[in-house]
Amino acid sequence: MEKQLGYISLGCAKNLVDTEIMLGKLNDAGYIITEDLSNADLIIINTCTFIEKAKEESINTILEAAQYKQRGHCKGLIVAGCLSQQYQEELFTEIPEIDALIGTGAWDRIMQAVEAIEAGNRICIMDNITNMYDERMPRMQTTPTYSAYVKIAEGCNNGCTFCIIPKVRGPFRSRTIDSIVGEVKKLASMGVKEIVLIAQDTTHYGIDLSDDGKPLLTRLLKELVKIDGIEWYRLLYLYPQFFTDELLDFIVSEPKICNYIDIPLQHINDDILRQMNRKDSRHDIETLLKKIRNQPKHITLRTSIIVGFPGETDEQFDELCDFVKRIKFDNMGVFTYSQEEGTIAGARHDQVPESIKEDRYHTLMAIQAAISEENNKALEGVVCQAMIETIEPSDDGTFLAKGRLETQAPDVDGNMYIENCENLTPGTICNVKIEQGFAYDVVCNLMD
């Protein structure tokens, strides 16, 4: 009889890659994926603990999944990921329905957890968090067949005062270029056309591998673009400190690399940046952004911002708003500061009240929405590449295609729509003309 496996992967794309490795091992062991958790013999929840809302979502998801042990087929509930690593004792004690806990470095021991559950035992596996996956490990892709995430490094050395990630993911460590190239070749052979390269700090890649302590991201990209079949490479989480001129020049000159730069800045006020233990000053950031904006072709800029960091004053927030208005980021994620246990910032006594954080969040989001709409309207008439994701019939008998422009990353940015189209298939990369720009989405026509 087939064994049914249900899973939920929470948090970031980096976590999703870990989920896919665990699913690959379980698939090799004969488990079949089911989307209906009530039919699952085994359920895996891969959790996130980055901010308080993520913790709450993880806990609620675990509790909901636990109900299937009473009213479904579930014989085993496995909880993995960052929440497991940080709160292993509390989870095992307070949620007895959990049969196995797997830490951030123990995903490769998923079958040991399954065997323990089958023997009627509860188990907690928290290996050394410096563990790394490589191209030889089985992986079940859960993203669309034409797009995949590739994690080029794990962990972080930055020590931002608001962040718990180094404690649950360990120090920064890079995969070898050969390992990454091997994985991308394998994905290309499976029909993947877009590779999204990720790490906690992607521009930091290779510093721990190079003889001179310099980053190796550009060297890695020069090898990856040689691989047949991959048409788009997208880079996420490019921190400013090691964003070199060489890297910028290669992004601009190489056709396979999307003209899309994601730079998590978090703030712009120098005092706040120092208190966050960020490695860049306002001057450093503005110098880099000026170089990007002065390139011969337009490069889409995305950033992430935290509002309500401890001690943030009205004047410092106003400075942040003025900066955002001037730079006109194409896309921006805004987060209210989350007071995290075990962090330096979390222990401070000058926490900003939740009501003020929420007001600042909505203020900045409104500013960004107006900027995004202005930027998208400015693109009307521009021809660019797009990837088709879905084709659905409309009420009037025509077809509506949804997808992403080269300037839109999966999951975090807006969408592109093409009306009155057919004969397209998901994964097709085609030329489109932008006809209408809105705050987050664009409407296009297919070019001949």
Coordinates of C-alpha atoms in Angstrom, one line a residue:
M1 CA 0.0 0.0 0.0
E2 CA 1.3 3.4 -0.9
K3 CA 2.4 5.7 1.9
Q4 CA 1.0 9.2 1.6
L5 CA 3.1 12.2 2.6
G6 CA 1.7 15.7 3.3
Y7 CA 3.9 18.7 3.9
I8 CA 3.8 22.5 4.5
S9 CA 6.9 24.6 4.0
L10 CA 6.8 28.0 5.8
G11 CA 9.1 31.0 5.6
C12 CA 11.7 31.8 3.0
A13 CA 12.9 30.1 -0.2
K14 CA 16.0 29.0 1.7
N15 CA 13.8 27.0 3.9
L16 CA 11.9 25.6 0.9
V17 CA 15.1 24.1 -0.5
D18 CA 15.6 22.2 2.8
T19 CA 12.0 20.9 2.4
E20 CA 12.6 19.7 -1.1
I21 CA 15.7 17.8 0.1
M22 CA 13.6 16.0 2.8
L23 CA 10.8 15.3 0.2
G24 CA 13.4 13.8 -2.2
K25 CA 14.6 11.4 0.5
L26 CA 11.1 10.4 1.4
N27 CA 10.1 10.0 -2.2
D28 CA 13.1 7.6 -2.7
A29 CA 11.7 5.7 0.3
G30 CA 8.3 5.2 -1.5
Y31 CA 6.2 8.1 -0.1
I32 CA 3.7 9.7 -2.5
I33 CA 2.9 13.4 -2.1
T34 CA -0.7 14.3 -1.3
E35 CA -2.1 17.8 -1.1
D36 CA -4.9 16.5 1.2
L37 CA -3.5 16.3 4.7
S38 CA -6.4 14.2 5.8
N39 CA -5.1 11.4 3.6
A40 CA -1.5 11.7 4.7
D41 CA 0.2 9.0 6.7
L42 CA 3.1 11.3 7.5
I43 CA 3.0 15.1 7.8
I44 CA 6.1 17.4 7.7
I45 CA 5.9 21.0 8.8
N46 CA 9.1 23.0 8.0
T47 CA 8.9 26.0 10.2
C48 CA 10.2 29.6 10.4
T49 CA 11.2 31.7 13.4
F50 CA 12.5 34.9 11.8
I51 CA 9.9 37.3 13.3
E52 CA 7.0 36.9 15.8
K53 CA 4.4 36.6 13.1
A54 CA 6.3 33.8 11.5
K55 CA 6.5 32.0 14.9
E56 CA 2.8 32.3 15.4
E57 CA 2.1 31.0 11.9
S58 CA 4.4 28.0 12.5
I59 CA 2.8 27.2 15.9
N60 CA -0.8 27.5 14.5
T61 CA 0.2 25.3 11.5
I62 CA 1.6 22.6 13.8
L63 CA -1.5 22.6 15.9
E64 CA -3.8 22.4 12.9
A65 CA -1.7 19.5 11.4
A66 CA -1.8 17.7 14.8
Q67 CA -5.6 17.4 14.5
Y68 CA -5.1 15.0 11.6
K69 CA -3.7 12.5 14.1
Q70 CA -7.2 12.3 15.5
R71 CA -9.4 12.8 12.4
G72 CA -7.2 11.7 9.6
H73 CA -4.7 9.0 8.6
C74 CA -1.7 10.7 10.1
K75 CA 0.6 8.3 12.1
G76 CA 3.5 10.7 12.4
L77 CA 4.0 14.5 12.7
I78 CA 7.5 15.8 12.0
V79 CA 8.4 19.4 12.7
A80 CA 11.6 20.7 11.1
G81 CA 13.4 24.0 10.6
C82 CA 14.2 27.1 12.5
L83 CA 11.5 27.0 15.1
S84 CA 12.5 23.4 16.0
Q85 CA 16.1 24.5 16.3
Q86 CA 15.3 27.4 18.6
Y87 CA 12.6 25.9 20.7
Q88 CA 13.2 22.2 20.7
E89 CA 12.5 21.6 24.4
E90 CA 9.4 23.8 24.6
L91 CA 7.9 22.2 21.4
F92 CA 8.4 18.6 22.5
T93 CA 7.0 19.4 26.0
E94 CA 4.0 21.6 25.1
I95 CA 2.9 19.8 21.9
P96 CA 2.8 16.1 22.6
E97 CA 1.4 15.4 19.2
I98 CA 4.8 16.1 17.6
D99 CA 6.5 12.8 17.0
A100 CA 9.9 14.1 15.7
L101 CA 11.8 17.4 15.8
I102 CA 14.5 18.0 13.2
G103 CA 16.9 20.9 13.4
T104 CA 18.2 23.1 10.6
G105 CA 21.2 20.9 10.1
A106 CA 19.4 17.5 10.3
W107 CA 17.2 17.4 7.2
D108 CA 19.4 14.7 5.8
R109 CA 18.4 12.4 8.7
I110 CA 14.7 12.6 7.9
M111 CA 14.5 8.8 7.4
Q112 CA 15.9 8.2 10.9
A113 CA 13.0 10.3 12.2
V114 CA 10.5 8.2 10.2
E115 CA 12.0 4.9 11.4
A116 CA 11.7 6.1 15.0
I117 CA 8.1 7.0 14.5
E118 CA 7.4 3.6 12.9
A119 CA 8.9 2.0 16.0
G120 CA 6.6 4.0 18.3
N121 CA 9.2 6.4 19.6
R122 CA 9.5 10.2 19.7
I123 CA 12.8 11.6 18.6
C124 CA 14.6 14.9 18.5
I125 CA 17.5 15.2 16.0
M126 CA 19.6 18.4 16.3
D127 CA 22.8 17.8 14.4
N128 CA 25.6 20.3 14.0
I129 CA 24.0 23.2 12.2
T130 CA 27.0 23.6 9.9
N131 CA 25.6 20.7 7.7
M132 CA 25.3 21.5 4.0
Y133 CA 23.4 20.0 1.1
D134 CA 25.1 19.3 -2.2
E135 CA 24.2 18.3 -5.8
R136 CA 24.2 14.6 -5.0
M137 CA 21.3 14.6 -2.7
P138 CA 17.8 13.8 -4.0
R139 CA 15.5 16.7 -4.3
M140 CA 11.8 16.9 -5.1
Q141 CA 11.1 20.2 -6.8
T142 CA 7.9 21.8 -5.4
T143 CA 8.1 25.0 -7.5
P144 CA 6.8 25.1 -11.1
T145 CA 8.8 22.9 -13.4
Y146 CA 10.4 25.8 -15.2
S147 CA 11.7 27.7 -12.1
A148 CA 13.8 26.6 -9.1
Y149 CA 15.7 28.0 -6.2
V150 CA 19.4 27.1 -5.7
K151 CA 21.0 27.8 -2.3
I152 CA 24.6 28.8 -2.8
A153 CA 25.5 29.3 0.8
E154 CA 24.1 28.7 4.3
G155 CA 24.3 30.6 7.6
C156 CA 25.4 34.2 8.3
N157 CA 28.2 36.0 10.0
N158 CA 26.7 39.5 9.9
G159 CA 25.4 39.6 13.4
C160 CA 22.6 42.0 12.9
T161 CA 21.2 42.9 16.3
F162 CA 17.6 42.2 15.3
C163 CA 18.2 38.8 13.8
I164 CA 18.2 35.3 15.3
I165 CA 19.3 33.5 12.1
P166 CA 23.0 33.0 12.9
K167 CA 22.0 31.2 16.1
V168 CA 19.6 28.8 14.3
R169 CA 21.5 28.5 11.0
G170 CA 25.1 28.7 12.0
P171 CA 28.1 30.6 10.5
F172 CA 28.3 31.6 6.9
R173 CA 29.6 28.8 4.7
S174 CA 29.6 28.5 0.9
R175 CA 29.0 25.6 -1.3
T176 CA 31.7 24.9 -3.9
I177 CA 31.4 26.2 -7.4
D178 CA 31.5 22.6 -8.8
S179 CA 28.6 21.6 -6.5
I180 CA 26.4 24.5 -7.5
V181 CA 27.2 24.0 -11.2
G182 CA 26.4 20.3 -10.9
E183 CA 23.0 21.0 -9.3
V184 CA 22.1 23.6 -11.9
K185 CA 23.0 21.2 -14.8
K186 CA 20.7 18.6 -13.2
L187 CA 17.9 21.1 -13.0
A188 CA 18.4 22.3 -16.6
S189 CA 18.2 18.7 -17.7
M190 CA 14.8 18.5 -16.0
G191 CA 13.5 21.5 -18.0
V192 CA 14.1 24.3 -15.5
K193 CA 14.6 27.7 -17.3
E194 CA 14.9 30.1 -14.4
I195 CA 17.4 29.7 -11.5
V196 CA 16.9 32.0 -8.5
L197 CA 20.2 32.1 -6.5
I198 CA 19.8 32.6 -2.8
A199 CA 21.7 32.7 0.5
Q200 CA 21.4 34.7 3.7
D201 CA 23.9 37.1 2.1
T202 CA 24.5 36.3 -1.5
T203 CA 27.2 38.8 -2.2
H204 CA 29.2 37.2 0.6
Y205 CA 29.5 34.0 -1.4
G206 CA 32.9 32.4 -1.6
I207 CA 34.7 34.6 0.9
D208 CA 35.3 31.4 3.0
L209 CA 36.6 29.6 -0.1
S210 CA 38.9 32.1 -1.7
D211 CA 42.6 32.4 -0.9
D212 CA 42.4 36.2 -0.6
G213 CA 39.2 36.5 1.3
K214 CA 37.4 38.1 -1.6
P215 CA 33.9 37.1 -2.8
L216 CA 33.5 34.7 -5.6
L217 CA 30.0 35.4 -6.8
T218 CA 31.1 36.8 -10.2
R219 CA 33.3 33.8 -10.8
L220 CA 30.4 31.5 -10.0
L221 CA 28.1 33.4 -12.4
K222 CA 30.6 33.1 -15.2
E223 CA 30.4 29.3 -14.9
L224 CA 26.7 29.1 -14.5
V225 CA 25.9 31.2 -17.6
K226 CA 27.7 28.5 -19.7
I227 CA 25.0 25.9 -18.9
D228 CA 22.6 25.2 -21.8
G229 CA 18.9 25.4 -21.1
I230 CA 18.9 28.0 -18.3
E231 CA 17.6 31.3 -19.7
W232 CA 17.3 33.5 -16.6
Y233 CA 19.4 33.8 -13.5
R234 CA 17.9 35.9 -10.7
L235 CA 19.9 37.1 -7.7
L236 CA 18.3 37.7 -4.3
Y237 CA 19.6 39.1 -1.1
L238 CA 22.6 41.0 -2.4
Y239 CA 24.0 42.9 0.6
P240 CA 25.8 46.1 -0.2
Q241 CA 29.1 45.4 1.6
F242 CA 30.6 43.1 -1.0
F243 CA 28.6 44.3 -4.0
T244 CA 31.6 44.9 -6.3
D245 CA 31.9 46.9 -9.5
E246 CA 32.9 43.6 -11.2
L247 CA 29.6 42.0 -10.1
L248 CA 27.6 45.0 -11.3
D249 CA 29.3 45.1 -14.7
F250 CA 28.7 41.4 -15.2
I251 CA 25.0 41.7 -14.3
V252 CA 24.6 44.5 -16.8
S253 CA 26.5 42.8 -19.6
E254 CA 25.4 39.1 -19.3
P255 CA 22.0 38.5 -21.1
K256 CA 21.1 35.5 -19.0
I257 CA 21.2 37.4 -15.7
C258 CA 18.0 39.3 -15.0
N259 CA 18.5 43.1 -14.6
Y260 CA 17.0 42.8 -11.2
I261 CA 18.9 43.6 -8.0
D262 CA 17.5 42.8 -4.5
I263 CA 19.4 44.7 -1.8
P264 CA 18.1 44.3 1.8
L265 CA 18.9 47.7 3.3
Q266 CA 16.7 47.7 6.4
H267 CA 17.2 51.4 7.1
I268 CA 19.1 54.5 5.9
N269 CA 19.8 56.5 9.1
D270 CA 23.4 56.1 10.1
D271 CA 22.6 55.8 13.9
I272 CA 20.0 53.1 13.2
L273 CA 22.3 51.3 10.9
R274 CA 25.1 51.2 13.5
Q275 CA 22.6 50.0 16.2
M276 CA 21.5 47.3 13.8
N277 CA 25.2 46.4 13.3
R278 CA 24.8 46.8 9.6
K279 CA 28.2 47.0 7.8
D280 CA 27.3 50.0 5.5
S281 CA 26.7 53.7 6.1
R282 CA 24.2 55.9 4.3
H283 CA 27.1 57.2 2.1
D284 CA 28.1 53.7 1.1
I285 CA 24.5 52.7 0.3
E286 CA 23.8 55.9 -1.8
T287 CA 27.1 55.5 -3.6
L288 CA 26.2 51.9 -4.7
L289 CA 22.6 52.9 -5.6
K290 CA 23.9 55.8 -7.8
K291 CA 26.2 53.4 -9.7
I292 CA 23.2 51.0 -10.3
R293 CA 21.0 53.9 -11.4
N294 CA 23.7 55.2 -13.8
Q295 CA 24.0 52.0 -15.8
P296 CA 23.2 52.2 -19.5
K297 CA 20.2 50.0 -19.1
H298 CA 17.5 50.2 -16.4
I299 CA 18.0 47.8 -13.5
T300 CA 15.0 47.0 -11.3
L301 CA 15.7 47.7 -7.6
R302 CA 14.1 45.9 -4.8
T303 CA 14.8 46.4 -1.1
S304 CA 13.6 45.4 2.4
I305 CA 13.0 47.9 5.2
I306 CA 12.4 47.6 8.9
V307 CA 10.3 50.3 10.7
G308 CA 10.0 50.7 14.4
F309 CA 13.5 49.5 15.3
P310 CA 14.1 50.2 19.1
G311 CA 14.7 53.9 19.6
E312 CA 13.7 55.0 16.1
T313 CA 12.6 58.6 16.3
D314 CA 10.1 60.5 14.2
E315 CA 13.0 62.3 12.6
Q316 CA 14.8 59.1 11.7
F317 CA 11.6 57.7 10.2
D318 CA 11.1 60.9 8.2
E319 CA 14.6 60.5 6.9
L320 CA 13.8 57.0 5.8
C321 CA 10.6 58.2 4.0
D322 CA 12.5 61.0 2.2
F323 CA 15.2 58.5 1.1
V324 CA 12.5 56.1 -0.3
K325 CA 10.8 58.9 -2.2
R326 CA 14.1 60.0 -3.7
I327 CA 15.4 56.6 -4.7
K328 CA 12.1 55.3 -6.1
F329 CA 12.6 51.6 -5.6
D330 CA 10.7 49.5 -8.0
N331 CA 9.7 47.0 -5.3
M332 CA 10.0 47.1 -1.6
G333 CA 9.1 44.9 1.3
V334 CA 8.3 46.7 4.6
F335 CA 8.4 44.9 8.0
T336 CA 7.5 46.2 11.5
Y337 CA 10.4 45.5 13.9
S338 CA 9.9 42.2 15.7
Q339 CA 11.3 41.9 19.3
E340 CA 13.1 38.6 19.1
E341 CA 14.2 36.6 22.2
G342 CA 18.0 36.1 22.2
T343 CA 18.8 39.1 20.1
I344 CA 20.7 42.3 21.2
A345 CA 17.9 44.6 20.0
G346 CA 15.3 42.4 21.6
A347 CA 16.8 43.1 25.1
R348 CA 16.6 46.9 24.7
H349 CA 14.2 48.9 26.9
D350 CA 13.4 51.6 24.3
Q351 CA 11.0 49.4 22.2
V352 CA 8.7 51.4 19.9
P353 CA 5.0 50.9 20.7
E354 CA 3.2 48.6 18.3
S355 CA 0.7 51.3 17.3
I356 CA 3.5 53.6 16.2
K357 CA 5.2 50.7 14.3
E358 CA 1.9 49.9 12.5
D359 CA 1.4 53.6 11.6
R360 CA 4.9 53.8 10.2
Y361 CA 4.4 50.6 8.2
H362 CA 1.3 51.9 6.5
T363 CA 2.8 55.3 5.9
L364 CA 5.8 53.8 4.1
M365 CA 3.8 51.2 2.2
A366 CA 1.5 54.0 0.9
I367 CA 4.6 55.9 -0.3
Q368 CA 5.9 52.8 -2.0
A369 CA 2.6 52.0 -3.6
A370 CA 2.5 55.4 -5.3
I371 CA 6.1 55.0 -6.4
S372 CA 5.5 51.5 -7.8
E373 CA 2.5 52.7 -9.8
E374 CA 4.5 55.7 -11.1
N375 CA 7.4 53.4 -12.1
N376 CA 5.1 50.9 -13.8
K377 CA 3.2 53.6 -15.7
A378 CA 6.5 54.8 -17.0
L379 CA 7.1 51.4 -18.5
E380 CA 4.0 51.6 -20.7
G381 CA 5.1 51.0 -24.3
V382 CA 8.3 49.2 -23.3
V383 CA 9.1 45.8 -24.8
C384 CA 10.6 43.2 -22.5
Q385 CA 10.8 39.5 -21.7
A386 CA 8.2 37.7 -19.6
M387 CA 7.7 34.2 -18.4
I388 CA 4.2 32.6 -18.7
E389 CA 3.0 30.9 -15.5
T390 CA -0.7 30.1 -16.1
I391 CA -3.3 30.2 -18.9
E392 CA -6.9 30.3 -17.9
P393 CA -10.2 30.8 -19.9
S394 CA -12.0 34.1 -19.4
D395 CA -15.7 34.6 -19.1
D396 CA -15.9 36.0 -22.7
G397 CA -14.3 32.8 -24.1
T398 CA -10.8 34.3 -24.6
F399 CA -7.8 33.3 -22.6
L400 CA -5.9 35.2 -19.8
A401 CA -2.2 34.5 -19.2
K402 CA -0.6 35.3 -15.9
G403 CA 3.2 35.4 -15.4
R404 CA 6.1 37.6 -14.5
L405 CA 8.3 40.1 -16.3
E406 CA 12.1 39.7 -16.1
T407 CA 11.8 42.4 -13.5
Q408 CA 9.5 40.5 -11.2
A409 CA 10.7 37.8 -8.8
P410 CA 8.5 34.8 -7.9
D411 CA 6.4 35.1 -4.7
V412 CA 7.5 38.6 -3.7
D413 CA 6.7 40.9 -6.6
G414 CA 3.6 41.7 -8.7
N415 CA 2.3 39.9 -11.8
M416 CA 2.0 40.4 -15.5
Y417 CA -1.2 39.7 -17.4
I418 CA -1.8 39.1 -21.1
E419 CA -5.4 39.3 -22.4
N420 CA -6.9 37.6 -25.4
C421 CA -4.1 35.1 -25.8
E422 CA -3.9 31.3 -26.4
N423 CA -1.4 28.7 -27.6
L424 CA 1.0 29.6 -24.8
T425 CA 2.3 27.1 -22.3
P426 CA 3.6 27.6 -18.7
G427 CA 7.3 28.2 -18.7
T428 CA 7.4 30.0 -22.1
I429 CA 9.6 33.0 -22.2
C430 CA 8.4 35.5 -24.7
N431 CA 8.5 39.2 -25.6
V432 CA 5.7 41.4 -24.4
K433 CA 4.8 45.1 -24.7
I434 CA 3.6 46.7 -21.5
E435 CA 0.3 48.4 -22.2
Q436 CA -0.9 49.4 -18.6
G437 CA 1.0 49.8 -15.4
F438 CA -0.6 49.6 -12.0
A439 CA 0.8 49.7 -8.4
Y440 CA 1.9 46.1 -8.4
D441 CA 0.8 44.5 -11.7
V442 CA 1.1 45.2 -15.4
V443 CA -1.1 44.4 -18.4
C444 CA 0.8 43.4 -21.6
N445 CA 0.3 42.4 -25.2
L446 CA 2.2 39.5 -26.7
M447 CA 4.7 40.6 -29.4
D448 CA 5.0 38.7 -32.7

